[in-house]
mmCIF file of C-alpha atoms in Angstrom:
data_model
loop_
_atom_site.group_PDB
_atom_site.id
_atom_site.type_symbol
_atom_site.label_atom_id
_atom_site.label_comp_id
_atom_site.label_asym_id
_atom_site.label_seq_id
_atom_site.Cartn_x
_atom_site.Cartn_y
_atom_site.Cartn_z
ATOM 1 C CA MET Y 1 87.597 128.895 108.898
ATOM 2 C CA ARG Y 2 86.490 132.289 107.518
ATOM 3 C CA LEU Y 3 83.554 134.192 108.908
ATOM 4 C CA ASP Y 4 82.975 136.885 106.299
ATOM 5 C CA ASP Y 5 80.118 134.886 104.741
ATOM 6 C CA PHE Y 6 78.143 131.710 105.417
ATOM 7 C CA SER Y 7 80.824 129.391 104.027
ATOM 8 C CA HIS Y 8 82.250 128.754 107.491
ATOM 9 C CA ALA Y 9 79.262 126.616 108.546
ATOM 10 C CA ASP Y 10 79.589 122.848 108.197
ATOM 11 C CA ALA Y 11 77.801 119.725 109.362
ATOM 12 C CA TRP Y 12 78.867 120.303 112.980
ATOM 13 C CA GLY Y 13 78.165 124.014 113.433
ATOM 14 C CA PRO Y 14 78.434 126.700 114.577
ATOM 15 C CA GLU Y 15 74.838 126.920 115.725
ATOM 16 C CA LYS Y 16 74.981 130.551 116.838
ATOM 17 C CA ILE Y 17 77.344 133.519 116.640
ATOM 18 C CA VAL Y 18 76.520 136.574 118.753
ATOM 19 C CA THR Y 19 78.573 139.768 118.437
ATOM 20 C CA VAL Y 20 78.270 142.567 120.970
ATOM 21 C CA SER Y 21 79.785 145.998 121.558
ATOM 22 C CA ASP Y 22 79.800 148.842 124.041
ATOM 23 C CA THR Y 23 80.543 152.411 122.952
ATOM 24 C CA ARG Y 24 81.464 153.710 126.388
ATOM 25 C CA THR Y 25 84.219 151.187 127.101
ATOM 26 C CA GLY Y 26 85.181 150.370 123.523
ATOM 27 C CA MET Y 27 84.485 146.694 124.182
ATOM 28 C CA ARG Y 28 83.933 144.391 121.200
ATOM 29 C CA GLY Y 29 82.987 140.810 121.895
ATOM 30 C CA VAL Y 30 81.717 137.572 120.432
ATOM 31 C CA LEU Y 31 80.089 134.355 121.604
ATOM 32 C CA VAL Y 32 80.231 131.285 119.364
ATOM 33 C CA ILE Y 33 78.064 128.307 120.251
ATOM 34 C CA ASP Y 34 79.359 125.535 118.027
ATOM 35 C CA ASN Y 35 77.466 122.314 118.780
ATOM 36 C CA THR Y 36 75.054 121.471 121.614
ATOM 37 C CA ALA Y 37 74.078 117.926 120.669
ATOM 38 C CA ARG Y 38 75.656 116.574 123.868
ATOM 39 C CA GLY Y 39 74.707 119.472 126.148
ATOM 40 C CA MET Y 40 74.609 123.232 126.583
ATOM 41 C CA GLY Y 41 77.427 125.354 125.194
ATOM 42 C CA LYS Y 42 80.429 125.599 127.494
ATOM 43 C CA GLY Y 43 83.926 126.957 126.945
ATOM 44 C CA GLY Y 44 86.300 129.571 128.256
ATOM 45 C CA THR Y 45 86.224 133.307 127.650
ATOM 46 C CA ARG Y 46 89.390 135.050 126.529
ATOM 47 C CA MET Y 47 90.418 138.682 126.341
ATOM 48 C CA SER Y 48 92.953 139.952 123.827
ATOM 49 C CA PRO Y 49 93.454 143.222 121.941
ATOM 50 C CA THR Y 50 93.931 141.255 118.699
ATOM 51 C CA LEU Y 51 91.060 138.787 119.103
ATOM 52 C CA THR Y 52 89.072 137.840 115.989
ATOM 53 C CA ILE Y 53 85.741 136.124 115.444
ATOM 54 C CA THR Y 54 87.487 133.431 113.423
ATOM 55 C CA GLU Y 55 89.839 132.719 116.326
ATOM 56 C CA VAL Y 56 86.914 132.265 118.705
ATOM 57 C CA ALA Y 57 85.050 130.055 116.225
ATOM 58 C CA ARG Y 58 88.086 127.771 115.829
ATOM 59 C CA LEU Y 59 88.372 127.471 119.585
ATOM 60 C CA ALA Y 60 84.647 126.747 119.944
ATOM 61 C CA ARG Y 61 85.080 123.802 117.590
ATOM 62 C CA VAL Y 62 87.989 122.553 119.681
ATOM 63 C CA MET Y 63 85.637 122.630 122.675
ATOM 64 C CA THR Y 64 83.101 120.488 120.820
ATOM 65 C CA TRP Y 65 85.743 117.804 120.361
ATOM 66 C CA LYS Y 66 87.249 118.279 123.818
ATOM 67 C CA TRP Y 67 84.001 117.699 125.724
ATOM 68 C CA ALA Y 68 83.236 114.652 123.601
ATOM 69 C CA ALA Y 69 86.747 113.256 123.969
ATOM 70 C CA VAL Y 70 86.584 113.311 127.786
ATOM 71 C CA ASP Y 71 82.981 112.040 127.546
ATOM 72 C CA VAL Y 72 81.388 114.899 129.469
ATOM 73 C CA PHE Y 73 77.886 115.924 128.412
ATOM 74 C CA LEU Y 74 78.405 119.556 127.470
ATOM 75 C CA GLY Y 75 78.595 121.240 124.077
ATOM 76 C CA GLY Y 76 81.279 123.266 122.354
ATOM 77 C CA ALA Y 77 81.302 127.039 122.762
ATOM 78 C CA LYS Y 78 83.757 129.890 123.242
ATOM 79 C CA ALA Y 79 83.581 133.606 123.951
ATOM 80 C CA GLY Y 80 86.040 136.421 123.459
ATOM 81 C CA ILE Y 81 86.507 140.102 124.176
ATOM 82 C CA ARG Y 82 88.672 142.310 121.974
ATOM 83 C CA PHE Y 83 90.227 144.392 124.716
ATOM 84 C CA ASP Y 84 93.597 144.734 126.405
ATOM 85 C CA PRO Y 85 93.552 142.719 129.673
ATOM 86 C CA ALA Y 86 96.296 145.006 131.027
ATOM 87 C CA SER Y 87 94.040 148.064 130.691
ATOM 88 C CA ALA Y 88 92.833 149.858 133.793
ATOM 89 C CA ASP Y 89 89.343 149.626 132.246
ATOM 90 C CA LYS Y 90 89.400 145.828 132.027
ATOM 91 C CA GLU Y 91 86.683 145.323 134.633
ATOM 92 C CA ALA Y 92 84.366 147.863 133.001
ATOM 93 C CA ALA Y 93 84.764 146.128 129.630
ATOM 94 C CA LEU Y 94 84.173 142.717 131.201
ATOM 95 C CA ARG Y 95 81.023 143.901 132.940
ATOM 96 C CA ALA Y 96 79.755 145.433 129.685
ATOM 97 C CA PHE Y 97 80.405 142.137 127.898
ATOM 98 C CA ALA Y 98 78.553 140.153 130.566
ATOM 99 C CA ARG Y 99 75.542 142.495 130.434
ATOM 100 C CA ALA Y 100 75.426 142.281 126.642
ATOM 101 C CA LEU Y 101 75.181 138.490 126.805
ATOM 102 C CA SER Y 102 72.640 138.318 129.618
ATOM 103 C CA SER Y 103 70.064 136.846 127.214
ATOM 104 C CA GLU Y 104 72.331 133.854 126.559
ATOM 105 C CA VAL Y 105 73.915 133.428 130.009
ATOM 106 C CA PRO Y 106 73.510 131.111 131.869
ATOM 107 C CA GLU Y 107 70.805 129.258 129.924
ATOM 108 C CA GLU Y 108 72.852 128.795 126.726
ATOM 109 C CA TYR Y 109 76.401 129.596 127.797
ATOM 110 C CA VAL Y 110 78.391 129.788 131.042
ATOM 111 C CA PHE Y 111 81.484 131.969 131.295
ATOM 112 C CA GLY Y 112 84.817 130.250 131.920
ATOM 113 C CA LEU Y 113 88.473 131.205 132.074
ATOM 114 C CA ASP Y 114 90.882 131.500 129.172
ATOM 115 C CA MET Y 115 93.750 133.738 128.155
ATOM 116 C CA GLY Y 116 93.562 137.178 129.756
ATOM 117 C CA LEU Y 117 91.002 136.295 132.449
ATOM 118 C CA THR Y 118 91.424 135.110 136.038
ATOM 119 C CA GLU Y 119 89.388 133.706 138.920
ATOM 120 C CA HIS Y 120 88.715 137.297 139.990
ATOM 121 C CA ASP Y 121 87.159 138.004 136.583
ATOM 122 C CA ALA Y 122 84.825 135.022 136.964
ATOM 123 C CA ALA Y 123 83.714 136.517 140.276
ATOM 124 C CA VAL Y 124 83.121 139.878 138.563
ATOM 125 C CA VAL Y 125 80.829 138.229 136.003
ATOM 126 C CA GLN Y 126 78.851 136.527 138.754
ATOM 127 C CA ASP Y 127 78.531 139.841 140.568
ATOM 128 C CA GLU Y 128 77.497 141.772 137.447
ATOM 129 C CA LEU Y 129 74.757 139.318 136.518
ATOM 130 C CA GLY Y 130 73.781 138.587 140.108
ATOM 131 C CA ASP Y 131 73.812 134.836 139.582
ATOM 132 C CA ARG Y 132 76.374 132.269 140.705
ATOM 133 C CA ARG Y 133 75.394 130.083 137.746
ATOM 134 C CA THR Y 134 76.787 132.524 135.168
ATOM 135 C CA ALA Y 135 80.493 131.651 135.492
ATOM 136 C CA VAL Y 136 82.831 128.882 136.596
ATOM 137 C CA GLY Y 137 86.408 129.120 137.767
ATOM 138 C CA SER Y 138 85.574 131.643 140.473
ATOM 139 C CA PRO Y 139 87.508 131.700 143.776
ATOM 140 C CA ARG Y 140 86.948 128.924 146.279
ATOM 141 C CA GLU Y 141 85.893 131.567 148.805
ATOM 142 C CA LEU Y 142 82.822 132.132 146.625
ATOM 143 C CA GLY Y 143 82.050 128.434 146.265
ATOM 144 C CA GLY Y 144 83.896 128.086 142.964
ATOM 145 C CA VAL Y 145 86.504 125.705 141.583
ATOM 146 C CA PRO Y 146 89.661 127.790 140.967
ATOM 147 C CA TYR Y 147 91.168 125.407 138.432
ATOM 148 C CA ASP Y 148 93.804 127.900 137.259
ATOM 149 C CA GLN Y 149 94.958 128.449 140.839
ATOM 150 C CA TRP Y 150 95.040 124.686 141.354
ATOM 151 C CA GLY Y 151 96.905 124.224 138.051
ATOM 152 C CA VAL Y 152 94.535 121.520 136.879
ATOM 153 C CA THR Y 153 95.056 121.990 133.130
ATOM 154 C CA GLY Y 154 98.846 121.915 133.388
ATOM 155 C CA TYR Y 155 98.635 118.948 135.744
ATOM 156 C CA GLY Y 156 96.724 117.052 133.080
ATOM 157 C CA VAL Y 157 99.220 118.027 130.372
ATOM 158 C CA ALA Y 158 102.009 116.486 132.457
ATOM 159 C CA GLU Y 159 99.974 113.322 133.086
ATOM 160 C CA ALA Y 160 99.351 112.987 129.331
ATOM 161 C CA ALA Y 161 103.049 113.562 128.665
ATOM 162 C CA GLU Y 162 104.085 110.744 130.980
ATOM 163 C CA GLU Y 163 101.557 108.420 129.345
ATOM 164 C CA ALA Y 164 102.843 109.322 125.862
ATOM 165 C CA VAL Y 165 106.459 108.729 126.905
ATOM 166 C CA ARG Y 166 105.464 105.400 128.428
ATOM 167 C CA HIS Y 167 103.635 104.517 125.207
ATOM 168 C CA ARG Y 168 106.994 104.745 123.418
ATOM 169 C CA GLY Y 169 108.514 102.346 125.942
ATOM 170 C CA LEU Y 170 110.507 105.109 127.627
ATOM 171 C CA ASP Y 171 110.628 106.654 131.103
ATOM 172 C CA LEU Y 172 109.776 110.258 131.879
ATOM 173 C CA ARG Y 173 112.134 110.234 134.850
ATOM 174 C CA GLY Y 174 115.272 112.011 133.713
ATOM 175 C CA ALA Y 175 113.792 112.930 130.309
ATOM 176 C CA ARG Y 176 114.577 116.399 128.954
ATOM 177 C CA VAL Y 177 111.478 118.587 128.655
ATOM 178 C CA VAL Y 178 111.014 122.001 127.020
ATOM 179 C CA VAL Y 179 107.953 124.025 128.042
ATOM 180 C CA GLN Y 180 107.039 126.913 125.760
ATOM 181 C CA GLY Y 181 104.938 129.417 127.656
ATOM 182 C CA PHE Y 182 105.085 129.787 131.421
ATOM 183 C CA GLY Y 183 101.565 131.009 132.079
ATOM 184 C CA ALA Y 184 98.948 129.166 134.111
ATOM 185 C CA VAL Y 185 99.152 126.012 131.976
ATOM 186 C CA GLY Y 186 102.883 125.905 131.255
ATOM 187 C CA ALA Y 187 103.930 126.678 134.818
ATOM 188 C CA ALA Y 188 101.629 124.038 136.304
ATOM 189 C CA ALA Y 189 102.780 121.505 133.696
ATOM 190 C CA ALA Y 190 106.419 122.223 134.524
ATOM 191 C CA GLY Y 191 105.705 121.816 138.224
ATOM 192 C CA ARG Y 192 104.026 118.435 137.766
ATOM 193 C CA LEU Y 193 106.668 117.239 135.285
ATOM 194 C CA HIS Y 194 109.314 118.090 137.859
ATOM 195 C CA GLU Y 195 107.382 116.065 140.467
ATOM 196 C CA LEU Y 196 107.318 113.129 138.043
ATOM 197 C CA GLY Y 197 111.100 113.250 137.749
ATOM 198 C CA ALA Y 198 111.536 114.941 134.373
ATOM 199 C CA ARG Y 199 114.351 117.431 133.716
ATOM 200 C CA VAL Y 200 112.812 120.707 132.572
ATOM 201 C CA VAL Y 201 115.690 122.100 130.501
ATOM 202 C CA ALA Y 202 113.989 125.189 129.045
ATOM 203 C CA VAL Y 203 110.976 127.417 129.564
ATOM 204 C CA SER Y 204 109.892 130.576 127.794
ATOM 205 C CA THR Y 205 107.747 133.645 128.271
ATOM 206 C CA ALA Y 206 106.909 136.596 126.043
ATOM 207 C CA GLU Y 207 110.222 138.156 127.136
ATOM 208 C CA GLY Y 208 112.491 135.283 126.149
ATOM 209 C CA ALA Y 209 113.527 131.745 126.985
ATOM 210 C CA VAL Y 210 116.000 130.238 129.455
ATOM 211 C CA HIS Y 211 117.934 127.015 128.817
ATOM 212 C CA ALA Y 212 119.984 124.828 131.136
ATOM 213 C CA PRO Y 213 120.936 121.419 129.636
ATOM 214 C CA ASP Y 214 121.230 119.795 133.075
ATOM 215 C CA GLY Y 215 117.804 121.063 134.121
ATOM 216 C CA LEU Y 216 116.312 124.209 135.599
ATOM 217 C CA ASP Y 217 115.316 124.688 139.226
ATOM 218 C CA VAL Y 218 111.563 124.488 138.655
ATOM 219 C CA PRO Y 219 110.442 125.371 142.197
ATOM 220 C CA ALA Y 220 112.665 128.476 141.997
ATOM 221 C CA LEU Y 221 111.180 129.342 138.593
ATOM 222 C CA LEU Y 222 107.664 129.117 140.006
ATOM 223 C CA ARG Y 223 108.586 131.443 142.857
ATOM 224 C CA SER Y 224 110.237 133.821 140.392
ATOM 225 C CA ARG Y 225 107.094 133.803 138.231
ATOM 226 C CA ASP Y 226 105.055 134.986 141.205
ATOM 227 C CA GLU Y 227 107.493 137.862 141.707
ATOM 228 C CA TRP Y 228 108.481 138.850 138.177
ATOM 229 C CA GLY Y 229 105.843 137.471 135.801
ATOM 230 C CA ASP Y 230 107.114 137.135 132.242
ATOM 231 C CA ALA Y 231 110.309 138.961 133.237
ATOM 232 C CA LEU Y 232 111.390 135.927 135.269
ATOM 233 C CA VAL Y 233 113.659 134.883 132.395
ATOM 234 C CA HIS Y 234 115.947 137.799 133.285
ATOM 235 C CA HIS Y 235 116.358 136.519 136.840
ATOM 236 C CA VAL Y 236 117.552 132.933 136.349
ATOM 237 C CA ASP Y 237 121.110 132.193 137.382
ATOM 238 C CA GLY Y 238 123.181 129.664 135.471
ATOM 239 C CA ALA Y 239 120.928 129.535 132.410
ATOM 240 C CA GLU Y 240 121.324 130.717 128.832
ATOM 241 C CA LEU Y 241 118.923 133.446 127.722
ATOM 242 C CA LEU Y 242 117.426 132.886 124.251
ATOM 243 C CA ARG Y 243 114.845 134.595 122.083
ATOM 244 C CA THR Y 244 111.307 133.287 122.451
ATOM 245 C CA GLY Y 245 110.820 130.523 119.884
ATOM 246 C CA GLU Y 246 114.399 129.279 119.906
ATOM 247 C CA GLU Y 247 113.532 126.862 122.701
ATOM 248 C CA LEU Y 248 111.269 124.851 120.376
ATOM 249 C CA THR Y 249 114.173 123.201 118.571
ATOM 250 C CA LEU Y 250 116.533 122.677 121.528
ATOM 251 C CA PRO Y 251 117.725 119.120 122.230
ATOM 252 C CA ALA Y 252 114.868 117.530 124.163
ATOM 253 C CA ASP Y 253 112.808 114.385 124.569
ATOM 254 C CA VAL Y 254 109.474 116.102 125.204
ATOM 255 C CA LEU Y 255 108.170 119.439 123.919
ATOM 256 C CA VAL Y 256 105.165 121.097 125.549
ATOM 257 C CA PRO Y 257 103.954 124.102 123.507
ATOM 258 C CA ALA Y 258 101.745 125.861 126.055
ATOM 259 C CA ALA Y 259 101.605 129.403 124.682
ATOM 260 C CA ARG Y 260 99.569 130.375 121.629
ATOM 261 C CA GLN Y 261 98.109 128.699 118.567
ATOM 262 C CA ASP Y 262 100.059 127.809 115.408
ATOM 263 C CA VAL Y 263 103.495 128.140 117.046
ATOM 264 C CA VAL Y 264 104.750 124.820 115.634
ATOM 265 C CA ASP Y 265 104.721 125.336 111.884
ATOM 266 C CA VAL Y 266 106.286 123.395 109.036
ATOM 267 C CA GLY Y 267 109.790 124.721 109.653
ATOM 268 C CA THR Y 268 109.705 124.015 113.374
ATOM 269 C CA ALA Y 269 108.189 120.555 112.815
ATOM 270 C CA ARG Y 270 111.134 119.636 110.598
ATOM 271 C CA GLU Y 271 113.729 120.914 113.047
ATOM 272 C CA LEU Y 272 112.505 119.980 116.528
ATOM 273 C CA SER Y 273 114.321 117.109 118.208
ATOM 274 C CA ALA Y 274 111.671 115.933 120.674
ATOM 275 C CA SER Y 275 110.184 112.473 120.149
ATOM 276 C CA VAL Y 276 107.032 113.451 122.059
ATOM 277 C CA VAL Y 277 105.023 116.667 121.605
ATOM 278 C CA VAL Y 278 102.177 117.445 123.987
ATOM 279 C CA GLU Y 279 99.931 120.376 123.037
ATOM 280 C CA GLY Y 280 99.363 122.388 126.190
ATOM 281 C CA ALA Y 281 97.898 125.247 124.131
ATOM 282 C CA ASN Y 282 94.900 124.934 121.850
ATOM 283 C CA LEU Y 283 95.811 124.631 118.147
ATOM 284 C CA ALA Y 284 99.548 124.832 118.914
ATOM 285 C CA LEU Y 285 100.452 122.753 115.815
ATOM 286 C CA THR Y 286 99.459 123.761 112.306
ATOM 287 C CA PRO Y 287 97.790 121.009 110.235
ATOM 288 C CA LYS Y 288 100.858 120.674 107.992
ATOM 289 C CA ALA Y 289 103.098 120.435 111.047
ATOM 290 C CA GLN Y 290 100.927 117.600 112.366
ATOM 291 C CA THR Y 291 101.476 115.662 109.145
ATOM 292 C CA ILE Y 292 105.240 116.233 109.159
ATOM 293 C CA LEU Y 293 105.592 115.093 112.764
ATOM 294 C CA ALA Y 294 103.569 111.955 112.015
ATOM 295 C CA GLU Y 295 105.857 111.203 109.066
ATOM 296 C CA ARG Y 296 108.871 111.667 111.334
ATOM 297 C CA GLY Y 297 107.464 109.223 113.882
ATOM 298 C CA VAL Y 298 106.992 111.836 116.610
ATOM 299 C CA SER Y 299 104.277 110.994 119.142
ATOM 300 C CA VAL Y 300 101.859 113.928 119.378
ATOM 301 C CA VAL Y 301 99.178 114.285 122.046
ATOM 302 C CA PRO Y 302 96.575 116.639 120.507
ATOM 303 C CA ASP Y 303 95.345 119.715 122.334
ATOM 304 C CA PHE Y 304 91.827 118.536 123.080
ATOM 305 C CA ILE Y 305 93.266 115.374 124.620
ATOM 306 C CA ALA Y 306 96.284 116.836 126.453
ATOM 307 C CA ASN Y 307 94.824 120.031 127.900
ATOM 308 C CA ALA Y 308 91.388 118.667 128.739
ATOM 309 C CA GLY Y 309 92.149 118.769 132.466
ATOM 310 C CA GLY Y 310 90.626 122.215 132.566
ATOM 311 C CA VAL Y 311 87.354 120.987 131.108
ATOM 312 C CA VAL Y 312 87.185 118.102 133.574
ATOM 313 C CA ALA Y 313 87.591 120.678 136.347
ATOM 314 C CA ALA Y 314 85.015 122.909 134.646
ATOM 315 C CA ALA Y 315 82.576 120.007 134.628
ATOM 316 C CA TYR Y 316 82.970 119.717 138.390
ATOM 317 C CA ALA Y 317 82.572 123.485 138.617
ATOM 318 C CA MET Y 318 79.310 123.355 136.681
ATOM 319 C CA ASP Y 319 77.871 121.100 139.404
ATOM 320 C CA ALA Y 320 79.431 123.213 142.164
ATOM 321 C CA ARG Y 321 77.427 126.265 141.043
ATOM 322 C CA SER Y 322 74.345 124.837 142.745
ATOM 323 C CA SER Y 323 76.066 123.179 145.706
ATOM 324 C CA VAL Y 324 76.523 124.645 149.173
ATOM 325 C CA PHE Y 325 79.596 122.473 149.822
ATOM 326 C CA PRO Y 326 83.145 123.400 148.744
ATOM 327 C CA VAL Y 327 84.939 121.272 146.151
ATOM 328 C CA GLU Y 328 88.393 119.859 146.951
ATOM 329 C CA PRO Y 329 91.201 119.563 144.366
ATOM 330 C CA ASP Y 330 92.350 115.962 144.941
ATOM 331 C CA PRO Y 331 89.270 114.201 143.471
ATOM 332 C CA ILE Y 332 89.464 116.499 140.437
ATOM 333 C CA ARG Y 333 93.163 115.775 139.883
ATOM 334 C CA ALA Y 334 92.471 112.040 140.174
ATOM 335 C CA ALA Y 335 89.702 112.260 137.567
ATOM 336 C CA VAL Y 336 91.926 114.333 135.269
ATOM 337 C CA SER Y 337 94.747 111.808 135.487
ATOM 338 C CA GLU Y 338 92.483 108.835 134.845
ATOM 339 C CA ARG Y 339 90.638 110.303 131.859
ATOM 340 C CA LEU Y 340 93.593 111.967 130.155
ATOM 341 C CA ARG Y 341 95.931 109.000 130.491
ATOM 342 C CA ALA Y 342 93.281 106.655 129.090
ATOM 343 C CA ASN Y 343 92.494 108.993 126.180
ATOM 344 C CA THR Y 344 96.184 109.530 125.402
ATOM 345 C CA ALA Y 345 96.821 105.791 125.206
ATOM 346 C CA GLN Y 346 93.698 105.168 123.111
ATOM 347 C CA VAL Y 347 94.478 107.936 120.620
ATOM 348 C CA LEU Y 348 98.117 106.924 120.182
ATOM 349 C CA ASP Y 349 97.083 103.269 119.776
ATOM 350 C CA GLU Y 350 94.485 104.112 117.117
ATOM 351 C CA SER Y 351 96.884 106.458 115.367
ATOM 352 C CA ALA Y 352 99.511 103.723 115.046
ATOM 353 C CA ARG Y 353 97.043 100.984 114.153
ATOM 354 C CA ASP Y 354 95.192 102.899 111.435
ATOM 355 C CA ALA Y 355 98.114 105.011 110.110
ATOM 356 C CA LEU Y 356 96.445 108.286 111.084
ATOM 357 C CA THR Y 357 97.863 111.417 112.599
ATOM 358 C CA SER Y 358 97.042 111.501 116.294
ATOM 359 C CA HIS Y 359 94.874 114.567 115.649
ATOM 360 C CA ALA Y 360 92.833 112.608 113.105
ATOM 361 C CA ALA Y 361 92.499 109.679 115.514
ATOM 362 C CA ALA Y 362 91.429 111.968 118.369
ATOM 363 C CA ARG Y 363 88.949 113.820 116.220
ATOM 364 C CA ARG Y 364 87.475 110.540 114.975
ATOM 365 C CA LEU Y 365 86.911 109.475 118.592
ATOM 366 C CA ALA Y 366 85.168 112.759 119.396
ATOM 367 C CA GLU Y 367 83.203 112.829 116.138
ATOM 368 C CA ARG Y 368 81.759 109.386 116.801
ATOM 369 C CA ARG Y 369 80.309 110.595 120.082
ATOM 370 C CA VAL Y 370 78.977 113.875 118.703
ATOM 371 C CA ARG Y 371 77.531 112.201 115.625
ATOM 372 C CA ALA Y 372 75.722 109.623 117.773
ATOM 373 C CA ALA Y 373 74.157 112.393 119.861
ATOM 374 C CA MET Y 374 73.107 114.307 116.749
ATOM 375 C CA GLU Y 375 71.485 111.221 115.263
ATOM 376 C CA LEU Y 376 69.677 110.260 118.477
ATOM 377 C CA SER Y 377 68.266 113.776 118.848
ATOM 378 C CA GLY Y 378 67.121 113.879 115.221
ATOM 379 C CA ARG Y 379 69.527 116.633 114.186
ATOM 380 C CA VAL Y 380 70.867 114.498 111.339
ATOM 381 C CA ARG Y 381 69.685 111.353 109.649
ATOM 382 C CA SER Y 382 71.098 108.105 110.967
ATOM 383 C CA ALA Y 383 73.815 106.626 108.796
#
């Protein structure tokens, strides 16, 4: 999708692209509202020094499919700030971004959490705009649903992984799992996979990867992450240190790419050994890689199916914005497990039955729901 002219628009959207800037902080930002046929625009906000409008637009489209796939009545949207989240001026840039979008928030868009932002940042947005309705994912102490702190997205990735392994007639208990990326999603996925009995044999961060064929001590890794961050890979005893990316093709039964987009390309798709791939990150597999893995008989759980736990939690958070009662994590985790396991099974069944890639099957499921809403609201002519 290119955004240097009007050729990026298609039958689904985007409906609106808003770019903003602030001279004092150097902030550059964008909001993309992709499709609101099923509800107002909702999606996370990310901060990155290399962020592009095209990147945000691609992610907004993923949100359109993700909301429809979990059958929650919200529309696809995404926002992004081109700024370094490690900068001492992060809060100033975030506040400038929130002020610049005050005409759209919260009536057309509600801030959420994505790469580079935390529960604290959601609280900052609410404070800047003086309205609890403007952001979700804020701390529980402020009446929010801290789904990153609760690890809801990673929890759902692990639940989808177990369902995909079961779909192949196998057992996750004892299976070898590689998790690329040990951020909020990857770490929570590793923790839940460990609880389910899997052997997490490798994890990676921006500083490298660690590999132990007999399995890593996941609880120790989680404690080390709290202390060392990405540098945890330098503090793991009894494990081999590799370059980031080498873990993708290690001997494994399940691969969970939970870092950035397009990390599994054609070359990696041909070389990886896993029989199940579960996209913890959005757009982790390139389209050509998806085709190659389908041809190789690898079961792939697409991003907007596998990592939709966060949007289920965000849906609860949307309601919590107007409630005086705190939300508890257990009902959310139960809903995430139920919806994601059912969607994983349905998509893999349709993929096998109709000889489609799992991404095509998942998108067809989401498109049916979005198309029906567009027809019923008169946005397109009925077929």
